[in-house]
Coordinates of C-alpha atoms in Angstrom, one line a residue:
M1 CA 20.5 103.1 50.2
S2 CA 20.0 106.8 48.2
V3 CA 20.9 108.3 51.5
F4 CA 24.3 107.1 51.0
H5 CA 25.1 108.8 47.7
Y6 CA 23.9 112.0 49.2
I7 CA 26.5 111.3 51.7
A8 CA 29.2 110.4 49.3
I9 CA 28.8 113.4 47.3
F10 CA 29.0 115.7 50.4
L11 CA 32.2 114.0 51.6
T12 CA 34.0 114.1 48.0
A13 CA 32.9 117.7 48.0
I14 CA 34.5 118.2 51.2
A15 CA 37.5 116.2 49.8
I16 CA 37.8 118.6 46.9
F17 CA 37.6 121.5 49.3
F18 CA 40.6 120.2 51.1
I19 CA 42.7 119.9 47.7
A20 CA 42.0 123.2 46.9
R21 CA 42.9 124.8 50.1
W22 CA 46.0 122.8 50.2
H23 CA 47.2 123.8 46.7
Y24 CA 46.5 127.4 47.2
Q25 CA 48.0 127.8 50.2
R26 CA 51.1 126.2 49.0
N27 CA 51.5 128.4 45.9
V28 CA 50.5 132.1 47.0
N29 CA 52.5 134.8 48.5
I30 CA 52.2 135.4 52.2
K31 CA 49.5 138.2 52.1
K32 CA 47.3 136.7 49.8
R33 CA 47.6 133.1 51.9
M34 CA 46.4 135.1 55.0
Q35 CA 43.1 136.4 52.9
L36 CA 42.5 132.7 51.5
D37 CA 43.3 131.4 55.4
Q38 CA 40.2 133.4 56.3
V39 CA 38.2 132.3 53.7
F40 CA 39.2 128.7 54.3
T41 CA 38.6 128.7 57.9
N42 CA 35.3 130.5 57.6
I43 CA 34.1 127.6 55.1
S44 CA 35.9 125.0 57.7
H45 CA 33.8 126.0 60.3
E46 CA 30.6 125.9 58.4
L47 CA 31.5 122.1 57.0
L48 CA 31.4 121.2 60.7
T49 CA 27.9 121.5 61.1
P50 CA 26.7 118.9 58.3
L51 CA 29.4 116.8 59.2
T52 CA 27.8 116.2 62.6
V53 CA 24.5 115.6 61.0
I54 CA 25.9 113.3 58.7
G55 CA 27.5 111.4 62.0
A56 CA 24.2 111.5 63.6
S57 CA 22.4 110.2 60.6
I58 CA 24.8 107.4 60.3
E59 CA 23.5 106.3 63.8
R60 CA 20.2 106.5 62.8
L61 CA 20.6 104.3 59.9
R62 CA 22.8 101.8 61.9
D63 CA 19.6 101.3 64.3
Q64 CA 17.4 100.9 61.3
E65 CA 19.2 98.8 59.0
P66 CA 22.2 96.9 60.7
R67 CA 22.8 94.8 58.0
Y68 CA 25.2 97.5 56.2
A69 CA 27.6 97.7 59.1
K70 CA 30.9 97.8 56.8
D71 CA 29.3 100.6 55.0
Y72 CA 28.3 102.6 58.2
A73 CA 31.9 102.0 59.6
L74 CA 33.5 103.4 56.4
M75 CA 31.6 106.2 56.4
E76 CA 32.2 106.9 60.1
L77 CA 36.0 106.6 59.4
N78 CA 35.7 109.3 56.6
V79 CA 33.6 111.7 58.7
E80 CA 36.0 111.5 61.7
R81 CA 38.8 111.8 59.3
M82 CA 37.7 114.9 58.0
T83 CA 36.2 116.1 60.9
R84 CA 39.8 116.1 62.2
L85 CA 41.1 117.7 59.0
L86 CA 38.6 120.6 59.7
Q87 CA 39.5 120.8 63.2
Q88 CA 43.3 121.1 62.6
I89 CA 42.8 124.0 60.0
L90 CA 40.6 126.1 62.5
E91 CA 43.6 125.3 65.0
T92 CA 46.1 126.3 62.5
S93 CA 44.5 129.3 61.5
K94 CA 43.7 130.4 65.2
S95 CA 47.3 129.9 66.0
Q96 CA 48.6 132.1 63.1
S97 CA 46.3 134.9 64.1
G98 CA 47.2 134.7 67.9
E99 CA 43.6 133.7 69.0
L100 CA 44.6 130.2 69.9
K101 CA 43.7 129.8 73.8
L102 CA 44.7 127.2 76.2
K103 CA 42.1 126.1 79.0
V104 CA 43.5 123.4 81.7
A105 CA 41.7 121.2 83.8
Q106 CA 42.6 119.0 86.7
G107 CA 42.8 115.2 86.3
D108 CA 45.1 112.1 86.2
V109 CA 47.7 113.0 83.7
M110 CA 48.8 109.6 83.1
E111 CA 45.5 107.8 82.7
Y112 CA 44.2 110.5 80.1
I113 CA 47.3 109.9 78.0
R114 CA 47.0 106.1 78.4
Q115 CA 43.1 106.4 77.2
T116 CA 44.2 108.7 74.1
A117 CA 47.1 106.2 73.2
L118 CA 44.7 103.2 73.2
C119 CA 42.2 104.9 70.8
I120 CA 44.8 105.0 68.3
E121 CA 45.8 101.1 68.6
P122 CA 43.6 100.2 66.0
L123 CA 45.4 102.2 63.4
M124 CA 48.8 100.8 64.5
H125 CA 47.2 97.3 64.6
K126 CA 46.0 97.6 60.7
K127 CA 49.2 98.6 59.6
G128 CA 50.7 95.7 61.6
L129 CA 53.0 97.6 63.6
A130 CA 53.9 96.8 67.4
F131 CA 52.5 99.2 69.7
S132 CA 53.2 99.7 73.3
I133 CA 52.4 102.4 75.9
Q134 CA 54.6 102.9 79.0
C135 CA 53.7 105.6 81.7
T136 CA 55.8 106.2 84.8
P137 CA 54.1 106.4 87.3
K138 CA 50.9 104.9 86.1
S139 CA 48.9 107.9 87.8
M140 CA 49.6 111.1 88.6
M141 CA 47.5 114.2 89.2
G142 CA 47.8 117.6 87.1
W143 CA 46.9 120.4 85.1
I144 CA 46.3 119.7 81.2
D145 CA 44.5 121.1 78.0
T146 CA 43.0 117.5 76.9
D147 CA 42.0 118.9 73.5
K148 CA 45.4 120.4 73.1
L149 CA 46.9 117.5 74.3
D150 CA 44.8 114.8 72.3
K151 CA 45.9 116.8 69.3
I152 CA 49.5 116.5 70.2
I153 CA 49.5 112.4 70.9
Y154 CA 47.5 111.9 68.1
N155 CA 49.7 114.1 65.3
L156 CA 52.7 112.3 66.6
L157 CA 51.5 108.6 67.0
S158 CA 49.8 109.1 63.5
N159 CA 53.0 110.6 61.7
A160 CA 55.1 107.5 63.5
A161 CA 52.6 105.0 62.0
K162 CA 52.7 106.7 58.5
Y163 CA 56.7 106.5 58.4
T164 CA 57.3 102.9 59.9
R165 CA 56.8 100.2 57.5
T166 CA 55.5 96.7 58.4
P167 CA 56.9 94.8 60.7
G168 CA 57.5 98.1 62.9
M169 CA 57.5 99.1 66.0
V170 CA 55.9 102.4 67.8
Q171 CA 56.4 103.3 71.4
L172 CA 54.6 105.9 73.6
K173 CA 56.8 106.3 76.6
V174 CA 55.4 109.1 79.5
R175 CA 57.6 109.9 82.7
T176 CA 57.3 112.8 84.9
N177 CA 60.7 114.9 86.1
E178 CA 62.1 114.6 89.6
Y179 CA 60.0 117.7 90.9
F180 CA 56.5 116.3 89.9
D181 CA 55.8 119.3 87.8
Q182 CA 56.4 118.3 84.1
I183 CA 55.6 115.2 82.0
V184 CA 58.2 114.2 79.3
I185 CA 56.2 112.3 76.2
Q186 CA 58.3 110.4 73.8
V187 CA 56.8 109.1 70.8
I188 CA 59.7 106.4 69.4
D189 CA 59.5 104.4 66.0
N190 CA 61.7 102.6 64.2
G191 CA 60.9 103.8 60.9
I192 CA 62.6 105.5 57.8
G193 CA 64.0 108.2 59.8
I194 CA 64.5 111.9 58.7
P195 CA 67.3 112.8 56.8
A196 CA 69.7 115.5 58.3
D197 CA 69.0 118.3 55.5
R198 CA 65.5 118.1 56.5
M199 CA 65.4 118.6 60.4
K200 CA 65.5 122.5 60.0
Q201 CA 62.3 122.3 57.7
L202 CA 60.6 120.0 59.7
F203 CA 58.1 122.2 61.9
K204 CA 57.7 124.3 58.7
R205 CA 53.6 124.9 57.5
Y206 CA 53.0 123.0 54.2
Y207 CA 56.2 121.2 54.4
D208 CA 56.0 117.9 52.1
G209 CA 58.5 115.6 54.1
D210 CA 58.5 112.0 52.7
Y211 CA 54.8 111.2 52.6
R212 CA 54.7 111.3 48.6
W213 CA 57.4 108.8 48.7
M214 CA 55.9 106.7 51.3
K215 CA 52.5 107.0 49.3
V216 CA 50.6 108.2 52.7
H217 CA 48.6 111.3 53.2
G218 CA 50.1 114.2 54.3
T219 CA 48.9 118.1 54.5
G220 CA 52.1 119.9 55.6
L221 CA 50.1 121.0 58.8
G222 CA 50.2 118.2 61.7
L223 CA 54.0 118.8 63.0
A224 CA 53.6 122.6 62.5
L225 CA 50.4 122.8 64.6
T226 CA 51.9 120.4 67.2
R227 CA 54.9 122.3 67.7
D228 CA 52.4 125.6 68.2
L229 CA 50.2 123.6 70.8
V230 CA 53.3 122.5 72.8
Y231 CA 54.6 126.2 73.0
L232 CA 50.9 127.1 74.0
H233 CA 51.6 125.1 77.0
N234 CA 55.0 127.1 77.5
G235 CA 56.6 123.5 76.5
T236 CA 59.3 122.3 74.4
I237 CA 59.6 119.9 71.6
T238 CA 62.5 118.1 70.0
C239 CA 63.4 115.4 67.3
Q240 CA 66.1 113.1 67.3
S241 CA 66.4 111.2 63.8
D242 CA 68.7 108.4 62.4
Q243 CA 67.8 106.8 58.9
T244 CA 69.2 103.4 60.3
I245 CA 67.5 103.4 63.6
G246 CA 64.1 105.7 63.6
T247 CA 62.9 108.8 65.2
T248 CA 62.1 110.2 68.5
F249 CA 59.9 113.2 69.4
T250 CA 60.3 114.3 72.9
V251 CA 57.6 116.9 74.3
T252 CA 58.0 118.4 77.6
L253 CA 55.1 120.0 79.3
P254 CA 54.5 121.7 82.5
I255 CA 51.5 120.2 84.8
K256 CA 51.5 122.3 88.1
K257 CA 48.3 124.6 88.3
E258 CA 51.2 127.5 89.1
A259 CA 52.6 127.5 85.3
F260 CA 49.6 128.7 83.9
A261 CA 47.7 132.1 83.9
P262 CA 44.1 132.4 85.9
S263 CA 42.7 133.0 82.7
Q264 CA 43.9 129.6 81.3
I265 CA 42.6 127.7 84.3
D266 CA 39.5 125.9 84.5
D267 CA 38.3 125.1 88.2
Q268 CA 34.8 124.2 87.3
H269 CA 35.4 121.0 85.5
Q270 CA 37.6 117.7 86.1
I271 CA 38.8 115.9 83.3
D272 CA 36.4 113.5 81.4
F273 CA 38.0 110.1 80.6
A274 CA 35.1 109.1 78.1
K275 CA 36.0 111.7 75.8
P276 CA 38.9 110.2 74.2
N277 CA 37.4 106.8 73.7
N278 CA 35.6 108.6 70.6
N279 CA 38.4 109.9 69.1
I280 CA 39.2 107.3 66.6
I281 CA 36.7 104.5 65.0
D282 CA 37.9 100.9 65.6
L283 CA 38.8 99.8 62.1
S284 CA 38.2 96.3 63.1
S285 CA 34.2 96.8 62.8
L286 CA 35.1 97.2 58.9
E287 CA 36.2 93.7 58.8
Q288 CA 33.6 91.6 60.6
P289 CA 32.4 88.8 59.0
D290 CA 28.8 88.3 57.5
T291 CA 27.7 85.9 59.9
T292 CA 23.7 85.9 58.7
E293 CA 22.2 82.7 58.0
E294 CA 21.4 84.1 54.5
H295 CA 25.2 84.6 53.8
Q296 CA 26.0 81.1 55.6
E297 CA 23.8 79.4 53.0
V298 CA 25.3 80.8 49.9
D299 CA 27.9 78.1 48.1
R300 CA 30.5 80.4 47.2
S301 CA 33.0 77.8 45.9
H302 CA 32.0 78.3 42.2
F303 CA 32.6 82.4 42.7
Y304 CA 35.5 83.7 40.7
R305 CA 38.4 84.9 42.7
I306 CA 39.4 88.4 42.6
L307 CA 42.8 90.0 43.9
L308 CA 42.6 93.2 45.2
V309 CA 46.0 95.2 45.2
E310 CA 45.6 98.9 46.6
D311 CA 47.5 100.9 49.2
N312 CA 44.6 103.2 50.6
E313 CA 43.0 100.8 53.2
E314 CA 39.6 102.7 53.2
L315 CA 39.3 102.1 49.1
L316 CA 40.4 98.4 49.1
M317 CA 37.8 97.5 52.1
L318 CA 35.3 99.6 50.3
M319 CA 35.9 97.7 47.0
E320 CA 36.0 94.6 49.2
T321 CA 32.7 95.3 50.5
L322 CA 31.1 95.9 46.9
L323 CA 32.2 93.1 45.1
S324 CA 32.2 90.3 48.2
N325 CA 28.8 89.8 47.5
R326 CA 29.6 88.0 44.0
F327 CA 32.8 87.3 44.2
N328 CA 35.9 85.6 46.3
I329 CA 38.2 88.5 47.5
L330 CA 41.8 88.2 47.9
K331 CA 43.9 91.5 48.9
A332 CA 46.8 93.1 48.8
T333 CA 48.3 96.3 49.7
N334 CA 51.3 96.4 47.1
G335 CA 52.6 94.8 43.7
A336 CA 55.3 92.6 45.8
A337 CA 52.9 91.1 48.4
A338 CA 50.1 90.3 45.2
L339 CA 52.9 88.5 43.4
D340 CA 53.5 86.4 47.0
I341 CA 49.7 85.8 46.9
I342 CA 49.7 85.0 43.3
S343 CA 52.3 82.6 43.5
K344 CA 50.6 80.5 46.2
E345 CA 46.6 81.1 45.8
P346 CA 44.4 80.5 42.9
I347 CA 43.2 83.9 41.0
D348 CA 41.0 84.5 38.0
L349 CA 41.3 88.3 37.9
I350 CA 43.4 91.2 39.2
V351 CA 42.2 95.0 40.1
S352 CA 45.3 96.9 41.0
D353 CA 46.1 100.3 41.9
V354 CA 49.3 101.8 39.7
S355 CA 50.6 104.1 42.4
M356 CA 51.8 102.0 45.6
P357 CA 55.0 101.7 47.5
E358 CA 57.5 98.9 46.9
M359 CA 56.1 97.6 43.7
D360 CA 53.8 99.8 41.6
G361 CA 50.8 98.4 39.5
N362 CA 52.8 98.8 36.0
E363 CA 55.6 96.6 37.5
L364 CA 53.1 94.0 38.7
T365 CA 51.3 93.7 35.3
R366 CA 54.9 93.6 33.6
Q367 CA 55.7 90.6 35.7
I368 CA 52.4 89.0 35.4
K369 CA 52.3 89.3 31.9
T370 CA 56.2 88.1 31.2
T371 CA 55.5 85.0 33.4
P372 CA 54.0 81.9 31.4
E373 CA 51.8 80.6 34.0
W374 CA 50.4 84.0 34.8
S375 CA 50.2 85.7 31.5
H376 CA 46.5 84.6 30.9
L377 CA 45.8 86.6 34.2
P378 CA 43.4 89.5 33.1
I379 CA 44.2 92.9 34.8
I380 CA 42.6 96.0 35.6
L381 CA 44.7 98.8 36.9
I382 CA 43.3 102.0 38.6
S383 CA 44.9 105.4 38.6
A384 CA 44.6 109.1 39.2
K385 CA 46.6 109.6 36.0
A386 CA 44.1 110.5 33.5
H387 CA 46.4 111.3 30.6
E388 CA 46.1 109.2 27.7
E389 CA 50.1 108.8 27.6
D390 CA 50.0 107.2 31.3
R391 CA 46.9 105.1 30.0
K392 CA 48.9 104.0 26.9
A393 CA 52.1 103.2 29.1
S394 CA 49.8 100.5 31.1
M395 CA 48.2 99.0 28.5
L396 CA 51.5 98.5 26.4
L397 CA 52.4 96.4 29.6
G398 CA 49.7 93.9 29.1
A399 CA 46.8 95.6 31.4
D400 CA 43.4 94.5 30.0
D401 CA 41.5 97.6 31.2
Y402 CA 42.5 101.2 32.7
V403 CA 40.4 103.0 35.2
T404 CA 40.7 106.9 36.3
K405 CA 40.1 108.1 39.5
P406 CA 37.8 109.1 40.9
F407 CA 35.4 106.2 39.4
R408 CA 31.8 104.8 40.6
L409 CA 32.6 101.4 42.1
G410 CA 29.4 100.3 39.9
D411 CA 31.4 100.9 36.7
L412 CA 34.2 99.0 38.0
E413 CA 32.2 95.8 38.6
L414 CA 30.7 96.2 35.4
R415 CA 34.1 96.1 33.6
I416 CA 35.1 93.1 35.8
N417 CA 31.7 91.4 34.5
N418 CA 32.6 92.5 30.8
I419 CA 36.4 90.8 31.2
I420 CA 34.6 87.3 32.7
E421 CA 31.7 87.1 30.0
N422 CA 34.3 87.5 27.5
R423 CA 36.8 84.7 28.9
I424 CA 33.3 82.5 28.9
R425 CA 32.5 83.6 25.7
I426 CA 36.1 82.7 24.2
V427 CA 36.1 79.4 26.1
G428 CA 32.8 78.4 24.6
E429 CA 34.1 79.4 20.9
R430 CA 37.1 77.2 21.3
A431 CA 34.8 74.4 22.5
T432 CA 32.6 74.8 19.3
A433 CA 35.7 75.3 16.8
A434 CA 37.2 72.2 18.1
A435 CA 33.8 70.4 17.7
V436 CA 33.3 71.2 14.2
E437 CA 37.2 71.1 12.8
E438 CA 37.1 68.4 10.0
E439 CA 41.2 68.7 9.2
P440 CA 43.2 66.8 11.8
R441 CA 46.2 69.2 13.1
P442 CA 48.6 69.2 15.9
A443 CA 47.4 70.0 19.4
T444 CA 48.2 73.1 20.8
P445 CA 49.9 73.3 24.3
D446 CA 46.7 74.3 26.0
E447 CA 44.6 71.6 24.5
E448 CA 47.6 69.0 25.4
F449 CA 47.2 70.2 28.8
L450 CA 43.6 69.7 29.0
Q451 CA 43.7 66.0 27.6
R452 CA 46.2 65.2 30.3
A453 CA 43.8 66.7 32.5
N454 CA 40.8 64.9 31.4
A455 CA 42.7 61.5 31.2
C456 CA 43.9 62.1 35.0
V457 CA 40.5 62.5 36.2
H458 CA 39.3 59.5 34.4
K459 CA 42.1 57.3 35.5
H460 CA 40.8 58.2 39.0
L461 CA 37.0 58.5 38.2
D462 CA 36.2 55.8 41.0
D463 CA 38.7 57.4 43.7
S464 CA 36.6 59.6 46.2
D465 CA 39.4 60.7 47.7
F466 CA 41.0 62.3 44.6
D467 CA 40.4 66.1 45.2
R468 CA 42.4 69.2 44.3
D469 CA 45.8 68.1 46.0
A470 CA 45.7 64.9 44.5
F471 CA 44.8 66.6 40.8
A472 CA 47.7 69.0 41.1
S473 CA 50.2 66.5 42.6
E474 CA 49.3 63.9 39.6
M475 CA 49.6 66.8 37.1
G476 CA 53.0 68.0 38.4
A477 CA 51.7 71.5 39.0
S478 CA 50.9 73.8 41.9
Q479 CA 47.2 74.1 43.1
S480 CA 47.1 77.8 42.0
T481 CA 48.6 76.9 38.4
L482 CA 46.2 74.2 38.0
Y483 CA 43.1 76.5 39.3
N484 CA 44.2 79.2 36.6
K485 CA 44.9 77.2 33.5
L486 CA 41.6 75.0 34.4
R487 CA 39.5 78.5 34.7
A488 CA 41.3 80.2 32.0
L489 CA 40.6 77.6 29.6
T490 CA 37.3 75.7 30.6
G491 CA 35.9 78.6 32.9
L492 CA 35.7 76.0 35.9
N493 CA 37.4 75.9 38.9
V494 CA 39.3 72.6 39.6
T495 CA 36.4 71.3 42.0
A496 CA 34.0 71.9 39.2
Y497 CA 35.9 70.5 36.5
I498 CA 36.4 67.2 38.1
R499 CA 32.6 67.0 39.2
D500 CA 31.8 68.1 35.7
I501 CA 33.8 64.8 34.1
R502 CA 32.2 62.6 36.8
M503 CA 28.6 64.0 36.0
K504 CA 28.8 63.3 32.4
E505 CA 30.4 60.2 32.8
A506 CA 27.7 59.0 35.2
K507 CA 25.1 60.1 32.6
R508 CA 27.0 58.2 29.7
M509 CA 26.9 55.3 32.1
A510 CA 23.3 55.2 32.9
E511 CA 22.5 55.3 29.2
T512 CA 24.6 52.2 28.6
Q513 CA 24.5 50.0 31.5
S514 CA 21.0 49.5 32.4
D515 CA 20.9 47.3 35.3
L516 CA 22.9 50.0 37.3
R517 CA 21.5 51.0 40.6
V518 CA 22.0 54.4 41.9
S519 CA 24.2 53.6 44.7
D520 CA 26.8 51.9 42.2
L521 CA 26.4 54.7 39.9
A522 CA 27.7 56.8 42.4
Y523 CA 30.4 54.8 43.6
K524 CA 31.7 54.4 40.3
V525 CA 32.0 58.2 39.6
G526 CA 33.7 58.7 43.2
F527 CA 30.8 59.6 45.0
K528 CA 30.6 58.3 48.9
D529 CA 27.0 59.6 49.3
P530 CA 24.8 58.5 46.7
K531 CA 22.0 60.8 48.1
Y532 CA 24.9 63.7 47.5
F533 CA 25.5 62.3 44.0
A534 CA 21.5 62.0 43.3
T535 CA 21.3 65.8 44.2
C536 CA 24.3 66.9 41.8
F537 CA 22.6 64.8 39.1
R538 CA 19.5 66.6 39.4
K539 CA 21.3 70.1 39.3
E540 CA 23.3 69.1 36.7
F541 CA 20.7 67.5 34.5
G542 CA 17.2 68.5 35.6
I543 CA 16.3 64.6 36.4
Q544 CA 16.9 62.3 39.5
P545 CA 19.4 59.6 38.3
S546 CA 17.0 57.1 39.2
E547 CA 14.5 58.2 36.7
Y548 CA 17.1 58.8 34.1
I549 CA 18.0 55.3 34.3
E550 CA 14.6 54.0 34.0
Q551 CA 13.7 56.2 30.9
H552 CA 16.6 54.9 29.1
N553 CA 15.6 51.0 30.3
K554 CA 12.2 51.8 28.3

């Protein structure tokens, strides 16, 4: 797996390059910017070669070690994203220097646009957006530059996806005019809209827009490059937006051969419809469950349950991939969604980003720590803010740990393990202290809760149908509250807690009732199947129940 580390280091270096380029170009004068453009353009061109090599290496690794499918998909996703960014830089630089050239070929324009848009559908699906494509007519021949048209469609659709909240809608409508010599492409969304005072800056390079507020990625190049590509086609682009309705971008492009200069026409090649199918990786490959026989045999019922809260989908998937071998993972993309999960699902620990839309990690921490039934839940916060005052602010709200980006996922796992081990140690120390205490004292609320829980299980000891649902109902608590309380106080989940009491009671009965048969003993402690009871008994005490009874009879 060492090759993964080399690839990760290289991709990180490219990310740093992008950040440096964006920062310098936003903060220098025009003359200096043109000089920097040339430098960054040269570097961008050189970086495309190792990215291609990495892509080929991933394919080779996929054939040799197919079990790491999620890792390959994540790497491919980021290689493809960086390749697009590099190509966008090169195209922008060419446009600024007047070197951007058009090369149109003949083909079914509507079919090409449809195939290109279908490749972007996984991105829409991942965001939970309804996505529709409408081409009128369904088929029509024309002349287009597929490379430039692909970038126009991708930029407009990905931009719509960025600024449309879930649940939302994005539509792609394509039609021809009455003379069949132009196509009109409309991208329609019901997102946040664009304020009127920002419309004039919309197609300006390095314009921030609302991407910071929406917590999405932005470079300030996409729409500016799209406009340049449309103008290169001798087309037009307009935008209509209403903050209560959404936004519509309308692009008009000529498609007749006569609209282009002889040097812009490629008579030798037809449009290759296989090309757009490789433009966007299918994100569903990142979520394919592990169906190997080895994975199916693992009993995950005793695994600790960790809630990951992160709005960056790739980081969320990567953390899930790393941690899912040892923990049961739940996911949320913001604090509000996390609170909804916590109120319904049993949770042992929370790992949350700080900067998120709707509700950030600090507010999530505050609400959890001020709610009595959740306040015991440990929280690890992740943030790009490395200043000591930011860390202190989060810790004062109740965060148990604070990790700054970038971080190693192995370090995060180590911090999770430390918190869990400390919890187990505290539970053990509490039990030891209770055992040696001589002076009677009033029971604490936690001790009273455990006394009630213990009595409740003993009351239904021989009831094989007494499960988590019945236990929670009897205790007057939700399943998640019961789970959280028992895990915090005993280190056991609900099922394990019931089984632990039944096993201890079975051992006591075996010691005091010498005439018991194993089947009778199993039924007395709520097991339907004596064979399964014997398996659990041996696992718990290292001896078969029949042998244990025989030993005590002697």
